[in-house]
Short mmCIF file of C-alpha atoms and ligand atoms in Angstrom, two decimals:
data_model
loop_
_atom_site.label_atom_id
_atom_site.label_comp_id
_atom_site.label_asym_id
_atom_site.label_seq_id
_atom_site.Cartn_x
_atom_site.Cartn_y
_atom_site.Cartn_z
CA UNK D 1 -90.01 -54.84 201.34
CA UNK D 2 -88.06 -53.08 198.64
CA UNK D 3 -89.04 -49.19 198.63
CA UNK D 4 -88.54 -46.74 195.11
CA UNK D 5 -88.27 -43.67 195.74
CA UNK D 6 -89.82 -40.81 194.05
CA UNK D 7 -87.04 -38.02 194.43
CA UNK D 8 -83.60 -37.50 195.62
CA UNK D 9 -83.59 -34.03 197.43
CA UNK D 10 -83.18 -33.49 200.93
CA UNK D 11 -85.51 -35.68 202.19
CA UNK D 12 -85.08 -38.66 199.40
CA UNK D 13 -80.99 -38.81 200.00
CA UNK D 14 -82.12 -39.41 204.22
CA UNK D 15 -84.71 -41.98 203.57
CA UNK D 16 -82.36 -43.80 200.74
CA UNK D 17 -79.06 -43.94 203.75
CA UNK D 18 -82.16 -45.48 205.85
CA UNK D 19 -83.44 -48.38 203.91
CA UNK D 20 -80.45 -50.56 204.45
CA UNK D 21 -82.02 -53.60 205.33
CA UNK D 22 -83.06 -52.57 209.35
CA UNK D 23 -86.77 -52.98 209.94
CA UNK D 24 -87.13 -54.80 207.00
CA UNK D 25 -86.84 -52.52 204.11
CA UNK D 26 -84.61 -52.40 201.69
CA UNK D 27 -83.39 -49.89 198.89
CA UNK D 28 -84.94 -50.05 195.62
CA UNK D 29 -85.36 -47.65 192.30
CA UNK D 30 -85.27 -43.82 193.09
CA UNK D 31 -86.84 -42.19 190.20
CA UNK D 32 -84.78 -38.85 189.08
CA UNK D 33 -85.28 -36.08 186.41
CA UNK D 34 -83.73 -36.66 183.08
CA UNK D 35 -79.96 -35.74 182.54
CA UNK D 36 -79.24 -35.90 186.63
CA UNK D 37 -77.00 -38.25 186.96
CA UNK D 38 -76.60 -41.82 185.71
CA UNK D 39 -75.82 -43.80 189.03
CA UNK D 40 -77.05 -47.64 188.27
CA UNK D 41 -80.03 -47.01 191.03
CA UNK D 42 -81.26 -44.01 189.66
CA UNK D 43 -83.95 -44.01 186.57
CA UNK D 44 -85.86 -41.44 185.10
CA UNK D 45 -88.94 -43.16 184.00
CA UNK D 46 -91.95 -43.86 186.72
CA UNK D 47 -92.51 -47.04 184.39
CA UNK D 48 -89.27 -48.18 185.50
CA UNK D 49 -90.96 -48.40 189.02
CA UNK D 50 -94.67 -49.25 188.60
CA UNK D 51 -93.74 -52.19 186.26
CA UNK D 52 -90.91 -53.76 188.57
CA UNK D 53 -92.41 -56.72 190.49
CA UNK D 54 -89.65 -56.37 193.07
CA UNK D 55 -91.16 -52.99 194.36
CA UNK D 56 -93.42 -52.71 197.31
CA UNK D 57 -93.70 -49.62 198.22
CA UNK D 58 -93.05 -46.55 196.79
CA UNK D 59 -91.53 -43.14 198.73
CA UNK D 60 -92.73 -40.00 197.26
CA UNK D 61 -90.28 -37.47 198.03
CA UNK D 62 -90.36 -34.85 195.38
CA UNK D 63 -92.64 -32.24 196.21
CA UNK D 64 -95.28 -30.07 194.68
CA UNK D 65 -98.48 -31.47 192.58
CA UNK D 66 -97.89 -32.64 189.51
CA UNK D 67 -96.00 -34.63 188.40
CA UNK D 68 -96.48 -35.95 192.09
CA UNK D 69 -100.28 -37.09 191.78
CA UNK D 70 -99.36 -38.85 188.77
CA UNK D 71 -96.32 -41.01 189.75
CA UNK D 72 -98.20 -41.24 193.18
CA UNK D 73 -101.48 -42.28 191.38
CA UNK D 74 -99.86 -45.36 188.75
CA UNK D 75 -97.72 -46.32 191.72
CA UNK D 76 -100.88 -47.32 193.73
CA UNK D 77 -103.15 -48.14 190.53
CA UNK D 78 -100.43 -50.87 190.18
CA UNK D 79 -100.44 -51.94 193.35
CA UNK D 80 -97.60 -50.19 195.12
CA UNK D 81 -98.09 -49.41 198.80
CA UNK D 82 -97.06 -45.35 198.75
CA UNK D 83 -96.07 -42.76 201.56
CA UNK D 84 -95.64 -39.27 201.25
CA UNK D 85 -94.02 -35.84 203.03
CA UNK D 86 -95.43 -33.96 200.25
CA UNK D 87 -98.73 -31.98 201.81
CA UNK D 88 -99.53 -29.45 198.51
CA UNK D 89 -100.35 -33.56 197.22
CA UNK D 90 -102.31 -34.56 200.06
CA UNK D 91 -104.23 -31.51 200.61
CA UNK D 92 -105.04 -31.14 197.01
CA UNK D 93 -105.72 -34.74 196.40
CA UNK D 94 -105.77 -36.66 199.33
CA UNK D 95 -109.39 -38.09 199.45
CA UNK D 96 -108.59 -39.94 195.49
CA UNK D 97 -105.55 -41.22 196.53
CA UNK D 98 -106.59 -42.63 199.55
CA UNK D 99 -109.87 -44.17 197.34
CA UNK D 100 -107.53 -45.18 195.10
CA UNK D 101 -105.57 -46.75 197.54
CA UNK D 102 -108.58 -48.57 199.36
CA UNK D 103 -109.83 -49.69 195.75
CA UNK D 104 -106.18 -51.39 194.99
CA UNK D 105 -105.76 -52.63 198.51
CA UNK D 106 -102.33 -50.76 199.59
CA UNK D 107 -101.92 -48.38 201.82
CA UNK D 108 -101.33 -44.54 201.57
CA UNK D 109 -99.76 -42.99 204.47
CA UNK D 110 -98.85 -39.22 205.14
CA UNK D 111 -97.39 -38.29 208.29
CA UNK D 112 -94.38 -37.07 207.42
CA UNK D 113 -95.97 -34.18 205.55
CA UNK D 114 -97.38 -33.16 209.02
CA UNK D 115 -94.60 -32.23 211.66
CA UNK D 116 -91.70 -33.64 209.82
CA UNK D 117 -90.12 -36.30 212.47
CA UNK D 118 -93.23 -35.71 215.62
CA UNK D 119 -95.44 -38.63 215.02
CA UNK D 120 -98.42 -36.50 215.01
CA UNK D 121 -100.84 -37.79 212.61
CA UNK D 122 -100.49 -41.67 213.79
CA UNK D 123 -100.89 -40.45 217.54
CA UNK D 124 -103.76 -38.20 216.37
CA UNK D 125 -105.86 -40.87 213.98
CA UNK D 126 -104.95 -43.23 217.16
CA UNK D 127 -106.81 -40.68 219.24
CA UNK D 128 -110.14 -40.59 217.36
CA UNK D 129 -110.87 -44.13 217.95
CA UNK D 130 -111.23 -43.46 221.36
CA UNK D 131 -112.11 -39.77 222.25
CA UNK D 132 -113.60 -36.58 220.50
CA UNK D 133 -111.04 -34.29 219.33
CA UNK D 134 -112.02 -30.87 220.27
CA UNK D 135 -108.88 -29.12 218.29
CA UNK D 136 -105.72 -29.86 216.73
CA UNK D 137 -102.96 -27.13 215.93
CA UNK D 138 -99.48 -25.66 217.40
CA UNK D 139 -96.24 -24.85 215.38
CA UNK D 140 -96.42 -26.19 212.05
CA UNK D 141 -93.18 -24.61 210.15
CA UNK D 142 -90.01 -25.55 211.02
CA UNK D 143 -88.65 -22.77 208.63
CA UNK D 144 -90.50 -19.88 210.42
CA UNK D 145 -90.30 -21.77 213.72
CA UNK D 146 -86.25 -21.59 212.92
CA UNK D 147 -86.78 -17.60 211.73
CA UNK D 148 -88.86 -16.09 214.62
CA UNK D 149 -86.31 -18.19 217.21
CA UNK D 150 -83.37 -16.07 215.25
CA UNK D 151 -84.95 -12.77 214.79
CA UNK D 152 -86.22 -13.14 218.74
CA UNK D 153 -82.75 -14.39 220.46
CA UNK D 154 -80.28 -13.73 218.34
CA UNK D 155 -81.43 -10.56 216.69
CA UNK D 156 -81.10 -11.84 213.38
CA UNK D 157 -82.67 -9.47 210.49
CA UNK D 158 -85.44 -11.24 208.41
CA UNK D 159 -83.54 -12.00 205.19
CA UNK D 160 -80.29 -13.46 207.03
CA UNK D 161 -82.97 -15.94 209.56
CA UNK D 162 -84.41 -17.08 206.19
CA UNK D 163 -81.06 -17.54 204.53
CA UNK D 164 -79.90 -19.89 207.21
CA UNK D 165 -83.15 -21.84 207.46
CA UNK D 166 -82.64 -22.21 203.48
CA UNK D 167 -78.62 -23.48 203.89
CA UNK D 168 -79.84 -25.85 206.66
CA UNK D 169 -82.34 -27.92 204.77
CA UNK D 170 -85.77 -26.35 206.41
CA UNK D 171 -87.08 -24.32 203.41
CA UNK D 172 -89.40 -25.33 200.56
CA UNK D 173 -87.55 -25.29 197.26
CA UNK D 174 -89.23 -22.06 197.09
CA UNK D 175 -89.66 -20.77 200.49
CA UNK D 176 -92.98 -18.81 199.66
CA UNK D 177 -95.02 -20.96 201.32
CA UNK D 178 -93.24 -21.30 204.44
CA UNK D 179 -93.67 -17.65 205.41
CA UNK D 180 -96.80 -17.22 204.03
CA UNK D 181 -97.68 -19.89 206.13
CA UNK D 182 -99.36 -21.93 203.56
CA UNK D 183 -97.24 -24.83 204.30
CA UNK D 184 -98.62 -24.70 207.98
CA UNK D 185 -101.83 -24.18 206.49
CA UNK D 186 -101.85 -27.55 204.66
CA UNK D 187 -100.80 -29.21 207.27
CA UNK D 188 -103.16 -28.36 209.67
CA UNK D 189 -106.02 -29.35 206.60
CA UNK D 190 -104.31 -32.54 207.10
CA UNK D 191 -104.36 -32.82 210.37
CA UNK D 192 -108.38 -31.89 210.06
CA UNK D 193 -109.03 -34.61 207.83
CA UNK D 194 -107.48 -37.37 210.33
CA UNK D 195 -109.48 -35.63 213.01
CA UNK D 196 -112.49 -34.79 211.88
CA UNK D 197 -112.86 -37.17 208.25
CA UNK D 198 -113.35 -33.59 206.59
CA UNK D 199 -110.96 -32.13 204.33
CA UNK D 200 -111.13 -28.36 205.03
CA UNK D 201 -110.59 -26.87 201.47
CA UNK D 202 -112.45 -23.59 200.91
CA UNK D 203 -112.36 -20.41 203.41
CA UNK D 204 -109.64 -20.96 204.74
CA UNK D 205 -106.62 -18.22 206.17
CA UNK D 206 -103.22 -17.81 206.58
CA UNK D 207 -101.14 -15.41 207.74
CA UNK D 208 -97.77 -15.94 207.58
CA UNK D 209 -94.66 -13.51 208.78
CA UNK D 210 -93.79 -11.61 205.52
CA UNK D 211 -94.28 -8.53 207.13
CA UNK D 212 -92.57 -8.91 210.48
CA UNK D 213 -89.54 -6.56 210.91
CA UNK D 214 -87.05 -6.51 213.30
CA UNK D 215 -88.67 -3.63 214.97
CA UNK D 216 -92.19 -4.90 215.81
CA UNK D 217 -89.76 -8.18 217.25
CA UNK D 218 -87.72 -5.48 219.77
CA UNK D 219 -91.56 -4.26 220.50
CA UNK D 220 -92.65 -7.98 221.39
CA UNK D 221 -89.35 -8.38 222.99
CA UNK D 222 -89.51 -5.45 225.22
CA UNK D 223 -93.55 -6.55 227.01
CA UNK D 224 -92.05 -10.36 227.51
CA UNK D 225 -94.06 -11.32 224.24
CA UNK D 226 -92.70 -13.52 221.93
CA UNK D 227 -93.97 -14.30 218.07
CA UNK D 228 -95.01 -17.97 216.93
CA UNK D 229 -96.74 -18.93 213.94
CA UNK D 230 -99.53 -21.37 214.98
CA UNK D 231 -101.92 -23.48 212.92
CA UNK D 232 -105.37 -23.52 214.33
CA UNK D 233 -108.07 -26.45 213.37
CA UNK D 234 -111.10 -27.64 215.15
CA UNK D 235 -115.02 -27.93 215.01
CA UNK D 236 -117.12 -25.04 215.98
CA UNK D 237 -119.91 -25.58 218.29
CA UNK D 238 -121.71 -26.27 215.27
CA UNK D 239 -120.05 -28.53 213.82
CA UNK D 240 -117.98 -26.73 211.34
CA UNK D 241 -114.31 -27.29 210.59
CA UNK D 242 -112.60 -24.13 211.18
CA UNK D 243 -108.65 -24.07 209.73
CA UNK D 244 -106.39 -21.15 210.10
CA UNK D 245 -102.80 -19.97 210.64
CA UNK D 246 -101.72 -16.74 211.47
CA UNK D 247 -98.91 -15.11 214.03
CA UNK D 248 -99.78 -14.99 217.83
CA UNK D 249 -97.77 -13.25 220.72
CA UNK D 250 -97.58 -15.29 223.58
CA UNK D 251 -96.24 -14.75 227.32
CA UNK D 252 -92.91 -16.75 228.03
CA UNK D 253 -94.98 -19.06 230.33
CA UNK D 254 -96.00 -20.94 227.26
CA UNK D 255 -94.94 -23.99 226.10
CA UNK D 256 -94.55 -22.76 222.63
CA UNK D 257 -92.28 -20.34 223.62
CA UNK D 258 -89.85 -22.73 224.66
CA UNK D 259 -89.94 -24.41 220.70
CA UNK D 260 -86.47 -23.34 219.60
CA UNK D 261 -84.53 -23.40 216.30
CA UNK D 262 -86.87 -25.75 213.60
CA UNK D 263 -89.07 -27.64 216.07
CA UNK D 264 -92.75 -28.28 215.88
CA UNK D 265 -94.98 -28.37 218.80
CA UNK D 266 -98.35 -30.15 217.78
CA UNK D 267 -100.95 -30.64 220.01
CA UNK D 268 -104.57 -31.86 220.34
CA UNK D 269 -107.27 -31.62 222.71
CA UNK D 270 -109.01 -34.47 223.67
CA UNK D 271 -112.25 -34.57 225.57
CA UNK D 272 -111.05 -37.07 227.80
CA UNK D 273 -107.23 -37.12 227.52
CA UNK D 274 -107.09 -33.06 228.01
CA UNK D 275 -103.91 -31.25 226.07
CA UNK D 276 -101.48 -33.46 224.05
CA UNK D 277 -98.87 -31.94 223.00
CA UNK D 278 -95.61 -33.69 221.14
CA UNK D 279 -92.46 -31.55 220.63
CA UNK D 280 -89.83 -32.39 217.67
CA UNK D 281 -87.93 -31.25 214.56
CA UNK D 282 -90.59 -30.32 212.37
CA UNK D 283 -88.04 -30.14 209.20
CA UNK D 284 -84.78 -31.39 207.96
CA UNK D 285 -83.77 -34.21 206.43
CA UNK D 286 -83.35 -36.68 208.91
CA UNK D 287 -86.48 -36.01 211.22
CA UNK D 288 -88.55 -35.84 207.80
CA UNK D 289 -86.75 -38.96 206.12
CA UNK D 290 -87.25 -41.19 209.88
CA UNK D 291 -91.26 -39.95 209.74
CA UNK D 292 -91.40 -41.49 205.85
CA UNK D 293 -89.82 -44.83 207.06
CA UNK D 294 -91.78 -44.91 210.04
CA UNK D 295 -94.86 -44.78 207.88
CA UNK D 296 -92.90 -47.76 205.21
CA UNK D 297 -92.47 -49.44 208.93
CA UNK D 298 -96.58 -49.41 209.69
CA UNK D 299 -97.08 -50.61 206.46
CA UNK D 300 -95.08 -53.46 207.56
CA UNK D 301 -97.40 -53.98 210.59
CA UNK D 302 -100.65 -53.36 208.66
CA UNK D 303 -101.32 -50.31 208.64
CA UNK D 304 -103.05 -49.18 205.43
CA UNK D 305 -104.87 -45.57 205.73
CA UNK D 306 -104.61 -41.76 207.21
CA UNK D 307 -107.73 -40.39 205.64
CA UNK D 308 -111.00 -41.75 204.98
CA UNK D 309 -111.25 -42.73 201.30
CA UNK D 310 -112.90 -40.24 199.39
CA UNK D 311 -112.80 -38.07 202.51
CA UNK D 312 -115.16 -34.91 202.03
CA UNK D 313 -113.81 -31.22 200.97
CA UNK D 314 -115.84 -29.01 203.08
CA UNK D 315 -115.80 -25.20 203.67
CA UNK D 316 -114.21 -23.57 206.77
CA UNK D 317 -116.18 -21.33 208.98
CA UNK D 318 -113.14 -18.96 210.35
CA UNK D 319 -115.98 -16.88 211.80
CA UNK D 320 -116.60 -19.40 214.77
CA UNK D 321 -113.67 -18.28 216.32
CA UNK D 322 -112.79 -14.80 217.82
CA UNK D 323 -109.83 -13.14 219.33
CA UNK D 324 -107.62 -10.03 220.04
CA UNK D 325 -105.15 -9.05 217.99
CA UNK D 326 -102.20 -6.76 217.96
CA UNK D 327 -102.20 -4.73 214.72
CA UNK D 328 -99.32 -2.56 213.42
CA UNK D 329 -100.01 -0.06 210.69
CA UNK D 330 -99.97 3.29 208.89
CA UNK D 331 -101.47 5.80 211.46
CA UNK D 332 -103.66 7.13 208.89
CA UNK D 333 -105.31 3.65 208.02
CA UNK D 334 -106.66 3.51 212.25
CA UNK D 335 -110.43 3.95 210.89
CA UNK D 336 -110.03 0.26 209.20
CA UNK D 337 -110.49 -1.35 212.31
CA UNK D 338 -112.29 -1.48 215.47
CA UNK D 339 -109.24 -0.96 217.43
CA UNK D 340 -109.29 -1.04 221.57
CA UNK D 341 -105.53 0.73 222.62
CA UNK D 342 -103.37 2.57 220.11
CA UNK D 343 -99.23 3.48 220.78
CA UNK D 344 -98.13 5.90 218.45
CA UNK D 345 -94.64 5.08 217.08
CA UNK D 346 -93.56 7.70 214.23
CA UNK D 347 -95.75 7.57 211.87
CA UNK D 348 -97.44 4.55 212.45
CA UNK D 349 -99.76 3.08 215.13
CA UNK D 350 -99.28 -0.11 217.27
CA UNK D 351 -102.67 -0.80 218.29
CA UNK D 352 -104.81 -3.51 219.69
CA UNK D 353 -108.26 -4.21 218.32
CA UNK D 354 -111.17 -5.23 220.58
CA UNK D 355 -112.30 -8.59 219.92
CA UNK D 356 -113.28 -9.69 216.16
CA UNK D 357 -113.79 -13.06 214.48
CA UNK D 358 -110.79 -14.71 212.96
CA UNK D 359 -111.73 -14.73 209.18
CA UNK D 360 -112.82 -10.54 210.03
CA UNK D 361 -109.47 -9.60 210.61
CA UNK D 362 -107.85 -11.96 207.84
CA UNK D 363 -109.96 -9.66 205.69
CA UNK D 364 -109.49 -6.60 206.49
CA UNK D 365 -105.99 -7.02 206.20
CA UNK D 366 -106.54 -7.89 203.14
CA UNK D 367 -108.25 -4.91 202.15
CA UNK D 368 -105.70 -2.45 204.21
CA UNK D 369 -103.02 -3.98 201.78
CA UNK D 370 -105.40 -3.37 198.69
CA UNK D 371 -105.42 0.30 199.87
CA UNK D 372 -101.42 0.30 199.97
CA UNK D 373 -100.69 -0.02 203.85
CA UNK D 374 -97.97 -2.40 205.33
CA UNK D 375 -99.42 -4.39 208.22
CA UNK D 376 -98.56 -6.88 210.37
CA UNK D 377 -100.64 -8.58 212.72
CA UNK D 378 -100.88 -10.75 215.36
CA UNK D 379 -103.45 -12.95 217.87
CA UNK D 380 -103.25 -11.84 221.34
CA UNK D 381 -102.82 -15.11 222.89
CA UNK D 382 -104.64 -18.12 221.98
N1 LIG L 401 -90.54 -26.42 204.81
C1 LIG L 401 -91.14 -27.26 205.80
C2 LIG L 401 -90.95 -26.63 207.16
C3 LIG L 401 -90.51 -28.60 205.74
O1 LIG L 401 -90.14 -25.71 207.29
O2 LIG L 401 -91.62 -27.03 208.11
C4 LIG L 401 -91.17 -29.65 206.58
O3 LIG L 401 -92.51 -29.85 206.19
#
């Protein structure tokens, strides 16, 4: 099968080495921006691709929405088979594309934009044809994975971690979303959707580690905590998607703790299989570029969908879920929250709050910042 490519970044340069003819695909098109370069494989108009015979499948690799959902949406309306690492597409517009791909009959698959190169999404859709999936989460980010792993071990300062995660391929083109943890947060709507066949799209959370200095790290450091950013998705015992990501401190007996440098750990709960958890580079270009042939290689064996056609946006209910959290923040600010312990430390407390819904502390947050305080928090655990 000859595959175009949409892209020629990080990712698109990996997948293009790895269509050589192994596993039967072969390199086709790759579809760059005006005035790049002129390299006999390279065009610049989608046409180009959609209206080449010779073309099978199609490799978006270029990130963000639009012109994305276009490319990605004449490529299947002409009967292209299409995969994608690009989650800001499939979160926004995942349940038309897949209808889109149903109605053409080609496939649209998606797992590298969840975990980079850990097969997460195909072991996880495998999993719901056989057991209930009770939650699906872990370390989503490679880039903050990569950051928090410097600043923890190495003593790295914030703006050097994210340098390096930058000059080693990790980062988003603009790395915003990383440490907001918005890229988490799409993922883990992703992962939702292949769990659950509901797209969680309103009332959501993130958290990410803007906020984190080197000094609340030494703090962590010094009670045997250390700081992951962990995507959180499940059903509430009502059965109401509930998607978040925020920091959590966890003891050095767990497993995430030992998730170094820019691996993922993503993990599901089964009601029969218990804990799965699968452990690999969640970024990069080679993990990311072997997940996007992978998928090119199920199309080969049939494989044709990810997420239910015209699968249903549906509002999170972050309330279902409760925890502890460590809070750090402006002494005089201590009346904002219904806080358990408090360590004074100069002029600001390091305090832990007694235990409040998820979404409850996302907010008020969100107002302390409104009234001008820096704050950083984190779950106590799990
Ligand atoms: N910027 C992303 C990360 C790339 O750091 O995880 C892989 O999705």
């Amino acid at each position: 099968m000859k595959v175009a490519l949409l892209g020629f970044g990080t990712v698109g340069v990996g997948v293009y080495g790895m269509l050589d003819g192994a596993y039967g695909l072969e390199q086709g098109p790759v579809l760059v921006r005006p005035g790049k370069d002129d390299s006999s494989f390279k065009v610049t108009e989608i046409e180009k691709i959609v209206n080449d015979p010779s073309v099978g499948a199609v490799a978006e690799v270029m990130g963000g929405i639009e012109p994305a959902f276009s490319y990605v949406s004449a490529a299947l309306a002409a009967g292209k088979h299409v995969v994608t690492s690009n989650k800001a597409l499939v979160a926004a517009h995942g349940p038309e594309l897949a209808e889109l791909a149903e109605k053409n009959n080609v496939a649209f698959l998606f797992s590298a934009a969840c975990g980079g190169g850990v097969p997460f999404l195909h072991n996880l859709a495998l999993a719901t044809e056989s057991d209930k999936i009770l939650s699906v989460g872990g370390i989503l980010n490679g880039t903050t994975n990569y950051m928090l792993d410097a600043m923890q071990r190495r003593g790295m300062d914030y703006g050097d971690a994210l340098k390096d995660a930058q000059r080693l391929g990790y980062a988003e083109a603009d790395p915003t979303a990383d440490v907001s943890g918005l890229d988490a947060l799409r993922k883990i709507m992703l992962a939702c959707a292949v769990a659950y066949d509901q797209l969680p799209a309103e009332g959501l959370h993130n958290e990410g580690i803007e906020s984190l200095t080197a000094a609340d790290v030494a703090h962590f450091k010094a009670r045997g905590l250390t700081c992951r950013l962990l995507a959180s998705g499940g059903l509430s015992d009502e059965g109401r998607v509930y998607a978040f990501v925020e920091p959590v401190l966890l003891p050095a007996s767990a497993a995430e703790c030992a998730v170094l440098d820019n691996f993922n750990l993503a993990r599901y709960q089964g009601e029969n299989s218990g804990a799965i958890i699968l452990i690999g580079q969640g970024a990069g270009r080679w993990p990311t570029a072997s997940a996007v042939v992978r998928d090119l290689s199920c199309i080969l064996q049939g494989q044709r969908t990810m997420m239910q056609a015209g699968c249903p946006r549906v509002k999170a209910d972050n309330s279902a879920c409760s925890r502890v959290y460590y809070v750090r923040l402006p002494a005089r600010f201590e009346d904002m929250l219904p806080l358990k312990e408090a360590e004074k430390d100069g002029d600001l407390l390091r305090a832990v709050t007694e235990p409040m819904p998820v979404s409850a502390m996302h907010e008020a947050a969100a107002k302390l910042r409104q009234a001008g305080a820096e704050v950083f928090f984190a779950a106590m655990g799990e």
